[in-house]
């Protein structure tokens, strides 16, 4: 269950103009889908006398937040923002980080009213931004289209509340739930449209994780290629015994994180010389401590983790309670006796089944895309 579902939420009543303006602010936020990490994706629209005078979305870390972009956009368009209403998809920040607080800037600019979609979960903000606005006499409303705003930043909310990323496990399967033929052939089960869509999900993630088995069998790059993005997600390989080939594609370009339970100094030195970073996280069985890894990734400001791995690692992650959501592409094929997407143990009672909720079902080209979340 997501944080939003656990605590409940207020729903703000709004007129058509408010809904249209916040919808446009959410569209602005989507423009930063691939670039704002580790910051949230935020959009802002300024409206005055019934027209939109400024638009903006959060820039890459160190750049302007959405509100500042919208204010500067308004002035560049020849409008004075004084007296305008600001529609923001996340509560304006109240603290000095890489940039000054946006709430104070809205006060200084003479904004008359602020409508925010959802309260910022960052403990440094968490209502303080709205309080600054109210104390300055600005009319404040919160909760408009907050479910949409939450979904856009589900990883940021998860990290702020639980100290770990939102984990999305992606797999492509046949209609009879197979990921590859018995001999390992899997290219391509799904069509081009589904494969391109999968790259868009890669692009929105902060990091992509796979296991040594996939690296050994497929030698993947794990980069975003099918969609345009100015930023490549961090690549992570789980390799308990440091078996990775130094010539593996995933090591090219450097900066790959290798998570291991091995202390083999010779192997570690060789990988570090290739630009890889070694993360040592063993459990009591000499394997990788998966829950501890999720907490470590949260400390490293990973909001959304995208997993593309084989049945063995997929199963281990699910059994460890480390997966929040399944992203499954289903092709209209029957592969017969072939490789499975999971190797979960047999159950004697239906009550012991792991339960999910369908969050979204959509046709992508000739295939189906299903988002299902663990309850």
Short mmCIF file of C-alpha atoms in Angstrom, two decimals, residues 1-323:
data_model
loop_
_atom_site.label_atom_id
_atom_site.label_comp_id
_atom_site.label_asym_id
_atom_site.label_seq_id
_atom_site.Cartn_x
_atom_site.Cartn_y
_atom_site.Cartn_z
CA UNK A 1 0.00 0.00 0.00
CA UNK A 2 1.29 3.47 -0.85
CA UNK A 3 1.82 6.22 1.67
CA UNK A 4 -1.11 8.20 0.25
CA UNK A 5 -3.42 5.23 0.71
CA UNK A 6 -2.27 4.68 4.28
CA UNK A 7 -2.86 8.16 5.67
CA UNK A 8 -5.80 9.28 3.57
CA UNK A 9 -6.04 12.74 2.11
CA UNK A 10 -8.19 15.82 1.80
CA UNK A 11 -9.89 16.59 -1.47
CA UNK A 12 -10.18 20.22 -2.40
CA UNK A 13 -13.34 21.36 -4.14
CA UNK A 14 -12.52 23.46 -7.17
CA UNK A 15 -14.14 25.22 -10.08
CA UNK A 16 -13.42 24.54 -13.73
CA UNK A 17 -10.72 27.21 -13.95
CA UNK A 18 -8.84 25.74 -11.00
CA UNK A 19 -9.00 22.26 -12.51
CA UNK A 20 -7.80 23.46 -15.90
CA UNK A 21 -4.93 25.42 -14.38
CA UNK A 22 -3.78 22.54 -12.19
CA UNK A 23 -4.04 20.15 -15.13
CA UNK A 24 -1.70 22.44 -17.04
CA UNK A 25 0.63 22.64 -14.04
CA UNK A 26 0.80 18.82 -14.02
CA UNK A 27 1.61 18.90 -17.73
CA UNK A 28 4.45 21.28 -16.92
CA UNK A 29 5.70 18.92 -14.23
CA UNK A 30 5.85 16.07 -16.77
CA UNK A 31 8.36 18.10 -18.76
CA UNK A 32 10.82 17.42 -15.95
CA UNK A 33 10.06 13.69 -15.79
CA UNK A 34 13.59 12.64 -16.79
CA UNK A 35 15.62 15.51 -15.36
CA UNK A 36 14.72 16.64 -11.82
CA UNK A 37 16.02 13.66 -9.81
CA UNK A 38 16.61 13.56 -6.89
CA UNK A 39 14.23 16.50 -6.59
CA UNK A 40 10.50 16.02 -7.21
CA UNK A 41 8.88 16.80 -10.55
CA UNK A 42 6.94 20.01 -10.01
CA UNK A 43 5.00 22.29 -12.33
CA UNK A 44 3.61 25.77 -11.78
CA UNK A 45 1.12 27.92 -13.67
CA UNK A 46 0.38 31.58 -12.89
CA UNK A 47 -3.07 32.87 -13.75
CA UNK A 48 -4.25 36.48 -13.63
CA UNK A 49 -7.49 38.02 -14.89
CA UNK A 50 -8.53 34.67 -16.33
CA UNK A 51 -5.44 34.05 -18.46
CA UNK A 52 -2.23 32.12 -17.93
CA UNK A 53 0.65 34.59 -17.64
CA UNK A 54 3.48 32.24 -16.70
CA UNK A 55 4.47 28.58 -16.80
CA UNK A 56 7.40 26.65 -15.39
CA UNK A 57 8.71 23.32 -14.20
CA UNK A 58 11.55 22.36 -11.89
CA UNK A 59 14.94 22.42 -13.56
CA UNK A 60 17.78 19.95 -12.95
CA UNK A 61 19.34 20.10 -9.44
CA UNK A 62 20.77 23.52 -8.75
CA UNK A 63 18.41 25.20 -11.23
CA UNK A 64 15.20 27.09 -10.61
CA UNK A 65 12.20 25.44 -9.04
CA UNK A 66 8.89 25.51 -10.89
CA UNK A 67 7.56 28.62 -9.13
CA UNK A 68 10.62 30.69 -9.98
CA UNK A 69 10.52 29.52 -13.59
CA UNK A 70 6.87 30.56 -13.83
CA UNK A 71 7.53 33.97 -12.29
CA UNK A 72 10.42 34.63 -14.67
CA UNK A 73 8.36 33.36 -17.58
CA UNK A 74 5.56 35.78 -16.68
CA UNK A 75 7.92 38.75 -16.62
CA UNK A 76 9.54 37.60 -19.89
CA UNK A 77 6.03 37.63 -21.39
CA UNK A 78 5.50 41.20 -20.18
CA UNK A 79 3.22 40.41 -17.23
CA UNK A 80 3.45 41.56 -13.63
CA UNK A 81 2.73 38.53 -11.40
CA UNK A 82 1.44 40.71 -8.54
CA UNK A 83 -2.12 39.68 -7.72
CA UNK A 84 -1.93 36.42 -9.64
CA UNK A 85 -2.92 32.93 -8.51
CA UNK A 86 -0.15 30.31 -8.47
CA UNK A 87 -1.10 26.70 -9.17
CA UNK A 88 1.68 24.40 -7.97
CA UNK A 89 1.76 20.60 -8.07
CA UNK A 90 3.68 20.43 -4.77
CA UNK A 91 3.70 22.70 -1.74
CA UNK A 92 6.23 25.55 -2.29
CA UNK A 93 9.46 24.88 -0.41
CA UNK A 94 10.29 26.81 2.75
CA UNK A 95 13.97 26.05 3.23
CA UNK A 96 17.31 26.95 1.72
CA UNK A 97 18.71 24.01 -0.24
CA UNK A 98 20.50 24.43 -3.54
CA UNK A 99 18.11 27.34 -4.14
CA UNK A 100 16.27 29.89 -1.92
CA UNK A 101 12.78 29.07 -0.60
CA UNK A 102 10.01 29.46 -3.15
CA UNK A 103 7.33 30.31 -0.57
CA UNK A 104 9.16 33.53 0.36
CA UNK A 105 9.58 34.45 -3.29
CA UNK A 106 5.85 34.07 -3.91
CA UNK A 107 5.21 36.39 -0.96
CA UNK A 108 7.73 38.95 -2.25
CA UNK A 109 6.15 38.90 -5.71
CA UNK A 110 2.71 39.75 -4.32
CA UNK A 111 0.96 36.54 -5.31
CA UNK A 112 -2.66 36.77 -4.16
CA UNK A 113 -3.60 33.08 -3.96
CA UNK A 114 -1.78 29.74 -4.03
CA UNK A 115 -3.40 26.44 -4.95
CA UNK A 116 -1.18 23.43 -4.31
CA UNK A 117 -1.87 19.83 -5.22
CA UNK A 118 -0.25 18.13 -2.23
CA UNK A 119 1.85 18.83 0.86
CA UNK A 120 5.59 18.31 0.47
CA UNK A 121 6.66 15.13 2.37
CA UNK A 122 10.17 16.49 2.95
CA UNK A 123 10.45 17.05 6.74
CA UNK A 124 12.20 20.34 6.00
CA UNK A 125 8.97 21.57 4.40
CA UNK A 126 5.93 19.43 5.37
CA UNK A 127 3.43 22.29 5.69
CA UNK A 128 5.91 25.03 6.54
CA UNK A 129 5.71 26.48 3.03
CA UNK A 130 1.94 26.77 3.21
CA UNK A 131 2.24 28.31 6.68
CA UNK A 132 4.57 31.02 5.36
CA UNK A 133 2.08 31.88 2.64
CA UNK A 134 -0.86 32.00 5.05
CA UNK A 135 1.01 34.16 7.54
CA UNK A 136 1.66 36.67 4.74
CA UNK A 137 -2.07 36.93 4.08
CA UNK A 138 -2.07 34.83 0.91
CA UNK A 139 -5.16 32.69 0.34
CA UNK A 140 -4.03 29.05 0.34
CA UNK A 141 -5.83 25.92 -0.82
CA UNK A 142 -4.28 22.47 -0.79
CA UNK A 143 -5.36 19.08 -2.17
CA UNK A 144 -6.43 19.78 -5.76
CA UNK A 145 -5.61 16.75 -8.00
CA UNK A 146 -3.27 15.44 -5.34
CA UNK A 147 -3.52 11.81 -6.42
CA UNK A 148 -2.14 12.76 -9.85
CA UNK A 149 0.61 14.83 -8.22
CA UNK A 150 1.45 11.97 -5.86
CA UNK A 151 1.69 9.44 -8.70
CA UNK A 152 4.10 11.69 -10.56
CA UNK A 153 6.41 11.73 -7.53
CA UNK A 154 5.63 8.36 -5.97
CA UNK A 155 9.34 7.61 -5.56
CA UNK A 156 10.06 10.94 -3.84
CA UNK A 157 7.19 10.39 -1.41
CA UNK A 158 8.36 6.83 -0.72
CA UNK A 159 11.92 7.95 -0.03
CA UNK A 160 10.84 10.80 2.23
CA UNK A 161 8.54 8.59 4.31
CA UNK A 162 10.34 5.24 4.33
CA UNK A 163 13.93 6.06 3.46
CA UNK A 164 13.93 3.81 0.39
CA UNK A 165 13.01 4.08 -3.29
CA UNK A 166 9.80 3.02 -4.98
CA UNK A 167 10.77 -0.27 -6.65
CA UNK A 168 9.25 -1.11 -10.02
CA UNK A 169 10.04 -4.55 -11.42
CA UNK A 170 9.68 -4.76 -15.20
CA UNK A 171 9.29 -7.94 -17.20
CA UNK A 172 8.08 -8.95 -20.66
CA UNK A 173 6.19 -12.22 -20.94
CA UNK A 174 4.17 -14.33 -23.33
CA UNK A 175 0.46 -14.92 -22.82
CA UNK A 176 1.37 -18.09 -20.90
CA UNK A 177 3.71 -16.12 -18.58
CA UNK A 178 7.06 -17.13 -20.07
CA UNK A 179 10.02 -14.76 -20.36
CA UNK A 180 12.13 -16.78 -22.80
CA UNK A 181 12.26 -20.07 -24.65
CA UNK A 182 13.71 -23.12 -22.90
CA UNK A 183 17.06 -22.35 -24.58
CA UNK A 184 17.09 -18.75 -23.34
CA UNK A 185 16.05 -17.00 -26.54
CA UNK A 186 13.92 -13.95 -25.68
CA UNK A 187 14.51 -11.32 -28.37
CA UNK A 188 11.93 -10.27 -28.98
CA UNK A 189 8.84 -11.45 -27.13
CA UNK A 190 7.15 -8.05 -27.26
CA UNK A 191 6.83 -5.64 -30.17
CA UNK A 192 8.78 -2.46 -30.84
CA UNK A 193 6.16 -0.17 -29.28
CA UNK A 194 6.33 -2.04 -25.98
CA UNK A 195 10.12 -2.06 -26.01
CA UNK A 196 10.21 1.69 -26.63
CA UNK A 197 7.71 2.20 -23.83
CA UNK A 198 9.96 0.20 -21.54
CA UNK A 199 12.78 2.63 -22.27
CA UNK A 200 10.54 5.53 -21.21
CA UNK A 201 10.08 3.81 -17.85
CA UNK A 202 13.84 3.35 -17.64
CA UNK A 203 14.32 7.03 -18.34
CA UNK A 204 12.05 8.19 -15.52
CA UNK A 205 13.86 6.03 -12.96
CA UNK A 206 16.80 7.26 -10.91
CA UNK A 207 18.52 3.89 -11.24
CA UNK A 208 18.25 0.58 -13.11
CA UNK A 209 19.10 -2.64 -11.29
CA UNK A 210 19.91 -6.09 -12.63
CA UNK A 211 21.69 -9.23 -11.47
CA UNK A 212 24.86 -10.98 -12.47
CA UNK A 213 22.84 -13.73 -14.17
CA UNK A 214 21.32 -11.28 -16.63
CA UNK A 215 24.69 -9.62 -17.22
CA UNK A 216 26.28 -12.99 -17.90
CA UNK A 217 23.47 -14.27 -20.17
CA UNK A 218 22.49 -11.11 -22.09
CA UNK A 219 25.38 -8.63 -21.60
CA UNK A 220 22.93 -5.67 -21.51
CA UNK A 221 23.88 -2.01 -21.66
CA UNK A 222 20.92 -1.04 -19.45
CA UNK A 223 20.87 2.45 -20.93
CA UNK A 224 18.01 4.53 -22.30
CA UNK A 225 18.14 4.55 -26.09
CA UNK A 226 14.60 4.50 -27.49
CA UNK A 227 13.57 7.88 -26.04
CA UNK A 228 15.44 11.15 -25.80
CA UNK A 229 16.80 11.94 -22.36
CA UNK A 230 19.61 14.23 -21.21
CA UNK A 231 20.31 11.95 -18.24
CA UNK A 232 21.06 8.25 -18.03
CA UNK A 233 19.88 6.45 -14.86
CA UNK A 234 22.45 5.04 -12.50
CA UNK A 235 23.24 1.40 -13.37
CA UNK A 236 23.42 -1.15 -10.56
CA UNK A 237 24.49 -4.81 -10.70
CA UNK A 238 23.94 -7.29 -7.89
CA UNK A 239 26.92 -9.64 -7.91
CA UNK A 240 27.46 -11.50 -4.63
CA UNK A 241 30.76 -13.11 -5.64
CA UNK A 242 32.08 -10.47 -8.07
CA UNK A 243 31.83 -12.75 -11.07
CA UNK A 244 31.24 -9.93 -13.55
CA UNK A 245 33.39 -9.87 -16.69
CA UNK A 246 35.47 -6.65 -16.78
CA UNK A 247 34.52 -6.40 -20.48
CA UNK A 248 30.76 -6.39 -19.74
CA UNK A 249 28.76 -3.71 -21.56
CA UNK A 250 27.22 -2.48 -18.32
CA UNK A 251 30.66 -1.40 -17.08
CA UNK A 252 31.40 0.74 -20.12
CA UNK A 253 31.29 4.44 -19.41
CA UNK A 254 32.19 3.91 -15.76
CA UNK A 255 30.20 4.84 -12.63
CA UNK A 256 28.31 1.52 -12.41
CA UNK A 257 27.51 0.45 -8.87
CA UNK A 258 28.37 -3.18 -8.06
CA UNK A 259 26.63 -4.53 -4.96
CA UNK A 260 28.40 -7.52 -3.48
CA UNK A 261 29.04 -9.76 -0.51
CA UNK A 262 32.62 -10.42 -1.58
CA UNK A 263 35.78 -8.94 -0.08
CA UNK A 264 38.06 -10.14 -2.89
CA UNK A 265 40.46 -7.18 -3.01
CA UNK A 266 41.92 -8.12 -6.39
CA UNK A 267 38.52 -8.17 -8.07
CA UNK A 268 37.41 -5.02 -6.27
CA UNK A 269 40.54 -3.14 -7.35
CA UNK A 270 40.10 -4.22 -10.97
CA UNK A 271 36.47 -3.06 -11.06
CA UNK A 272 37.26 0.23 -9.34
CA UNK A 273 39.94 0.88 -11.95
CA UNK A 274 37.17 0.58 -14.56
CA UNK A 275 35.21 3.31 -12.79
CA UNK A 276 32.80 1.05 -10.90
CA UNK A 277 31.82 1.73 -7.31
CA UNK A 278 31.65 -1.25 -4.96
CA UNK A 279 28.87 -1.44 -2.34
CA UNK A 280 29.50 -4.15 0.25
CA UNK A 281 26.23 -5.36 1.82
CA UNK A 282 26.37 -9.01 2.92
CA UNK A 283 23.67 -10.82 4.86
CA UNK A 284 24.13 -13.76 7.25
CA UNK A 285 24.12 -16.25 4.37
CA UNK A 286 26.93 -14.56 2.48
CA UNK A 287 24.56 -13.11 -0.09
CA UNK A 288 23.43 -9.52 -0.63
CA UNK A 289 21.17 -8.04 2.05
CA UNK A 290 18.34 -6.80 -0.16
CA UNK A 291 16.34 -4.78 2.41
CA UNK A 292 19.57 -3.09 3.53
CA UNK A 293 20.30 -2.29 -0.10
CA UNK A 294 16.98 -0.47 -0.43
CA UNK A 295 17.82 1.67 2.59
CA UNK A 296 21.27 2.36 1.15
CA UNK A 297 19.74 3.47 -2.14
CA UNK A 298 17.42 5.77 -0.24
CA UNK A 299 20.44 7.37 1.43
CA UNK A 300 21.90 7.83 -2.04
CA UNK A 301 18.75 9.78 -3.04
CA UNK A 302 17.32 7.16 -5.40
CA UNK A 303 13.61 7.90 -5.72
CA UNK A 304 12.54 5.30 -8.29
CA UNK A 305 14.37 2.03 -8.85
CA UNK A 306 13.68 0.16 -12.09
CA UNK A 307 14.48 -3.56 -12.01
CA UNK A 308 15.18 -5.64 -15.12
CA UNK A 309 16.44 -9.03 -14.02
CA UNK A 310 15.93 -12.76 -14.30
CA UNK A 311 13.61 -15.09 -12.41
CA UNK A 312 16.07 -15.77 -9.60
CA UNK A 313 16.64 -12.15 -8.61
CA UNK A 314 13.02 -11.19 -9.30
CA UNK A 315 11.93 -13.89 -6.88
CA UNK A 316 14.46 -12.92 -4.22
CA UNK A 317 13.38 -9.27 -4.34
CA UNK A 318 9.71 -10.18 -4.04
CA UNK A 319 10.29 -12.62 -1.19
CA UNK A 320 12.31 -9.96 0.64
CA UNK A 321 9.42 -7.52 0.34
CA UNK A 322 11.47 -5.14 -1.77
CA UNK A 323 9.12 -4.73 -4.76
#
